[in-house]
PDB file of C-alpha atoms in Angstrom:
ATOM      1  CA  UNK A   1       0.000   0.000   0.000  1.00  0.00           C
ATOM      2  CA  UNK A   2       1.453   3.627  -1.145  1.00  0.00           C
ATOM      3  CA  UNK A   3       1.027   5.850   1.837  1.00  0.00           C
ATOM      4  CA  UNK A   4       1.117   9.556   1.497  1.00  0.00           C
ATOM      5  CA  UNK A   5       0.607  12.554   3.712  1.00  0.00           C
ATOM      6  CA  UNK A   6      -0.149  16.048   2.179  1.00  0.00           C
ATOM      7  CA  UNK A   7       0.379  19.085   4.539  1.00  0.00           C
ATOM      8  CA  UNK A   8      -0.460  22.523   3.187  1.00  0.00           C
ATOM      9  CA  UNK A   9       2.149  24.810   4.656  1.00  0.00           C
ATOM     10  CA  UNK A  10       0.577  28.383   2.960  1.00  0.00           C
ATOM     11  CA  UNK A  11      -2.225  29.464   1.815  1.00  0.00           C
ATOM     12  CA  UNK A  12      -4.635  31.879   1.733  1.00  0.00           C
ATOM     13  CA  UNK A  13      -6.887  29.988   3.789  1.00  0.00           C
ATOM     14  CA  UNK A  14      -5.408  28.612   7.254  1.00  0.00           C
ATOM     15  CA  UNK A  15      -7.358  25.844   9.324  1.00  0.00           C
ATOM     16  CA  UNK A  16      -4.926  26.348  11.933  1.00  0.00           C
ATOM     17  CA  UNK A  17      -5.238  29.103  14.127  1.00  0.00           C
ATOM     18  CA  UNK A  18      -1.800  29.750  14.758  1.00  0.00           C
ATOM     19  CA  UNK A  19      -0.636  29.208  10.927  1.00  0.00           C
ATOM     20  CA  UNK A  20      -0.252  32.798   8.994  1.00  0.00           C
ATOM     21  CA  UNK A  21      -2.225  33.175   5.673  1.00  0.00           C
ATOM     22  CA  UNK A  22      -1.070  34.850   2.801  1.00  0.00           C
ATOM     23  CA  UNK A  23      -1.988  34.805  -0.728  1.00  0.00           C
ATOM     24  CA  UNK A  24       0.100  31.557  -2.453  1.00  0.00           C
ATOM     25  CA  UNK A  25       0.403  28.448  -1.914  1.00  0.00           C
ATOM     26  CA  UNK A  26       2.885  25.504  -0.835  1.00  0.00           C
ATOM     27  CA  UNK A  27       2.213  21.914   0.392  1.00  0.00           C
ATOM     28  CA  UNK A  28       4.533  19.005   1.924  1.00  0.00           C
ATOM     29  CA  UNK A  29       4.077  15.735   0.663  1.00  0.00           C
ATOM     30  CA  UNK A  30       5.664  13.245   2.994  1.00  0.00           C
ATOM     31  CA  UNK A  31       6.136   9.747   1.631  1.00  0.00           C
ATOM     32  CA  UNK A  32       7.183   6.612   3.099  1.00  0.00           C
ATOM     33  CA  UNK A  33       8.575   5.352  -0.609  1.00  0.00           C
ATOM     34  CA  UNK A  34       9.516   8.554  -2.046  1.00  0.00           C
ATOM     35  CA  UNK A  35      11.850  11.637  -0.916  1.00  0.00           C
ATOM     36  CA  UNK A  36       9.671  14.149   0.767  1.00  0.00           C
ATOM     37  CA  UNK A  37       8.623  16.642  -1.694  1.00  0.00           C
ATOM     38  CA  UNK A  38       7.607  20.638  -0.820  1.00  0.00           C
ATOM     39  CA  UNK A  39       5.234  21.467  -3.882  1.00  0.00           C
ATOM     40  CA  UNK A  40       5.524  25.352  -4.476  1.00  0.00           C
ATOM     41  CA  UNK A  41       7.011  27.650  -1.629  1.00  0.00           C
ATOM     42  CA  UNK A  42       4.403  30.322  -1.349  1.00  0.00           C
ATOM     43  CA  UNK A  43       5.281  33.706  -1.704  1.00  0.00           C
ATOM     44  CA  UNK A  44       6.876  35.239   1.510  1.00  0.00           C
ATOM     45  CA  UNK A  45       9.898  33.451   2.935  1.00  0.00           C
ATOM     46  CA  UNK A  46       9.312  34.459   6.145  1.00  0.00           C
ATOM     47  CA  UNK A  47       5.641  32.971   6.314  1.00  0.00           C
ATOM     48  CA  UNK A  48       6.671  30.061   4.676  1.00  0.00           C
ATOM     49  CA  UNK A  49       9.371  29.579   7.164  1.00  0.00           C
ATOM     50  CA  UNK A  50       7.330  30.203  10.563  1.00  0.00           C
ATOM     51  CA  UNK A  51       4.643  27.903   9.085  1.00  0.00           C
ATOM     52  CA  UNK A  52       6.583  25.402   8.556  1.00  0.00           C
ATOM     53  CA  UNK A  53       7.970  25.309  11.941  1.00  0.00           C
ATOM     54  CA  UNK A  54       4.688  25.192  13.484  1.00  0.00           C
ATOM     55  CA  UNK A  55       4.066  22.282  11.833  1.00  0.00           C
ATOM     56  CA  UNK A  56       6.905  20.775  12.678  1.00  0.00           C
ATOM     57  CA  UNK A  57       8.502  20.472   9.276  1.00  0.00           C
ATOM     58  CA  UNK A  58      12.531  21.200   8.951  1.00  0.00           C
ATOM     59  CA  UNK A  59      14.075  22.620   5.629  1.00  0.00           C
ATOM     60  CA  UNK A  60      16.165  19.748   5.864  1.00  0.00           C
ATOM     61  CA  UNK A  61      12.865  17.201   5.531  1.00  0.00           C
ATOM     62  CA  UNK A  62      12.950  18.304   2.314  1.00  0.00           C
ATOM     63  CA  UNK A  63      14.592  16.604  -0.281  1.00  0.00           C
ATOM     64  CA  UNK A  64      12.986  17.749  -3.388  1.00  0.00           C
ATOM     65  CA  UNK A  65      10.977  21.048  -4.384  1.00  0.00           C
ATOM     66  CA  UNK A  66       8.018  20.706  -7.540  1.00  0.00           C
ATOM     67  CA  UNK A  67       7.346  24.572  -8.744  1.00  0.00           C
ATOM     68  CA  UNK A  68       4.080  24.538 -10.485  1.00  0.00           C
ATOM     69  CA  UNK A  69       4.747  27.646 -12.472  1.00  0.00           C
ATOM     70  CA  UNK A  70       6.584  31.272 -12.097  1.00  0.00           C
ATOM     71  CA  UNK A  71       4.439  33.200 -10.439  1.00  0.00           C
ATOM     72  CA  UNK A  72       5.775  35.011  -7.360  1.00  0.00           C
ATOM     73  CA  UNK A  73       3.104  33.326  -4.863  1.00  0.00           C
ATOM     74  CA  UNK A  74       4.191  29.995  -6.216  1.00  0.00           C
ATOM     75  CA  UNK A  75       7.965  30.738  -6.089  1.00  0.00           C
ATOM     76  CA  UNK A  76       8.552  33.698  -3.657  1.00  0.00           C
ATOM     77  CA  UNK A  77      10.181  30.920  -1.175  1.00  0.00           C
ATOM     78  CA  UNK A  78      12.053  29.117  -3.456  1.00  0.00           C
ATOM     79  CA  UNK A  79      15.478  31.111  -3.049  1.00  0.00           C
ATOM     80  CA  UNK A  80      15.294  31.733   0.753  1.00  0.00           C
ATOM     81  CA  UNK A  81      14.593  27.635   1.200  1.00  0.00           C
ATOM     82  CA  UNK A  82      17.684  26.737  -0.606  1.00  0.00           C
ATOM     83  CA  UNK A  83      19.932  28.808   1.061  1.00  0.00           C
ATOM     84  CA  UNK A  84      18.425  26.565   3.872  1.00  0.00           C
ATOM     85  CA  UNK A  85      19.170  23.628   2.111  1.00  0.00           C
ATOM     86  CA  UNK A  86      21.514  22.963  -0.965  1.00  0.00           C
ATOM     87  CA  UNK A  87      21.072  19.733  -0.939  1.00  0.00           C
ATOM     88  CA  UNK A  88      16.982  19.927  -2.235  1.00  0.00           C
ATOM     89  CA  UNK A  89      16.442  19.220  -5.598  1.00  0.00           C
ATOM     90  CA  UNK A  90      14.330  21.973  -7.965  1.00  0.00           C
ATOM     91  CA  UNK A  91      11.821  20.790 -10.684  1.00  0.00           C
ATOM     92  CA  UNK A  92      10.527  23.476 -12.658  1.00  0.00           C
ATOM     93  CA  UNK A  93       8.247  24.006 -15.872  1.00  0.00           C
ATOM     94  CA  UNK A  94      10.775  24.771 -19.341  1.00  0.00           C
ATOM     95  CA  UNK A  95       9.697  28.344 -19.119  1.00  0.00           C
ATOM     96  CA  UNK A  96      10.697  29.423 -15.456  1.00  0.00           C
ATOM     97  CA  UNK A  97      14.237  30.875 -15.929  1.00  0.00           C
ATOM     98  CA  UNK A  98      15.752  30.180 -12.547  1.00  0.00           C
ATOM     99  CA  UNK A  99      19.072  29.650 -11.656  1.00  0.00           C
ATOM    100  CA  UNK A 100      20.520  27.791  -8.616  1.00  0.00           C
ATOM    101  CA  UNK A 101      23.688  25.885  -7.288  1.00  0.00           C
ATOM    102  CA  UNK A 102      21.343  23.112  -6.390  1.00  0.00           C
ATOM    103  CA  UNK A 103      19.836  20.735  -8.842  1.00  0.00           C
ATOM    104  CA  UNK A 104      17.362  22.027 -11.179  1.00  0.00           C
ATOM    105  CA  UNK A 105      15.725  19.612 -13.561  1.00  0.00           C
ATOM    106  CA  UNK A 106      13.793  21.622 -15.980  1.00  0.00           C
ATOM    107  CA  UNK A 107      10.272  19.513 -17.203  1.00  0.00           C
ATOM    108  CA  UNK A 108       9.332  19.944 -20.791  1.00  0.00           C
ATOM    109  CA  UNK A 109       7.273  16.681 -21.054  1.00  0.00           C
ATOM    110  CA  UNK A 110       5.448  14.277 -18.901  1.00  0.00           C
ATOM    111  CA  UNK A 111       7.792  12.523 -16.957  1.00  0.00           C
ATOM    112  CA  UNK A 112       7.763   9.857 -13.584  1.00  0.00           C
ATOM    113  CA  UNK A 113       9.452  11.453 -11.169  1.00  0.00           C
ATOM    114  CA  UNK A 114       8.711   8.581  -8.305  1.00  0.00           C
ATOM    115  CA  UNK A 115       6.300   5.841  -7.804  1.00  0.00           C
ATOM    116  CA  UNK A 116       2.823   7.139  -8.247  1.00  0.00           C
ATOM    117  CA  UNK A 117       4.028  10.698  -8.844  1.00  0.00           C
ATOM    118  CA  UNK A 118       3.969  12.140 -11.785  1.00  0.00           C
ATOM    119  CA  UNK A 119       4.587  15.368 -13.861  1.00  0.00           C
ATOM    120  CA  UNK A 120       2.332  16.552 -16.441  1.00  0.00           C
ATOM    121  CA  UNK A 121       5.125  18.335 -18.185  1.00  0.00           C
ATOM    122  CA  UNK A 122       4.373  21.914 -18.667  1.00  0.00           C
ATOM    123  CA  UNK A 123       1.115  22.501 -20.395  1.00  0.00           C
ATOM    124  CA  UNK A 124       0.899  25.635 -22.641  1.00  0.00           C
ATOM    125  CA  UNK A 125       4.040  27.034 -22.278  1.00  0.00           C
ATOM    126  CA  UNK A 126       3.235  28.247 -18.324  1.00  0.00           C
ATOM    127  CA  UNK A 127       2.679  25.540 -15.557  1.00  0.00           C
ATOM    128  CA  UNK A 128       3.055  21.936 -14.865  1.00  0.00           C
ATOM    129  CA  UNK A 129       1.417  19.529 -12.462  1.00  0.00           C
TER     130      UNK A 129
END
């Protein structure tokens, strides 16, 4: 059985009383089988960060970042966490120019990244999923 646990870290909507909203979005997606995987970073590093340690989740849990697409509330973390972390992996859609000293794997096409996780490849030139 593939067991997966999805946390959202920011949005614009908390559940969580003591979590800070902000317009973006980010998510951890904890796997068992898979490296742990933060899917977008939100847009403020400094929400990002304090949410994430309310919930308990370490830049170093995270092994791999998935960047749906370039816009700011989708990426705004993105720099801040790997100065955290070098060792975290970047996948990002063919037309997000970024540059990094970690990895960055840049997805034109569909592609298996893991078991059961999949990217879409970036669809029309903007995002991926």
């Amino acid at each position: 059985m593939f067991e997966l646990k999805i946390t959202i870290v920011y949005d614009n909507n908390t559940f969580e009383n003591d979590l800070k909203s902000d317009w973006g979005f980010a998510c951890f997606i904890k796997s068992k089988e898979n490296p742990n995987i933060l899917f977008d970073t939100g847009t403020k590093s400094k929400i990002l960060f304090e949410n994430m340690r309310k919930l308990g989740i370490e830049a170093s849990d995270i092994d791999e970042v998935f960047i749906s697409h370039a816009h700011n509330d989708h990426t705004g973390g993105l720099k801040d966490l790997l100065k955290k972390n070098r060792e975290i992996k970047v996948y990002i859609p063919a037309s997000f120019n970024f540059l990094s000293d970690n990895e960055v794997i840049t997805v034109q096409k569909s592609i298996k990244l893991h078991k059961n996780f999949y990217s879409t490849g970036e669809l029309n030139n903007v995002e991926q999923s």
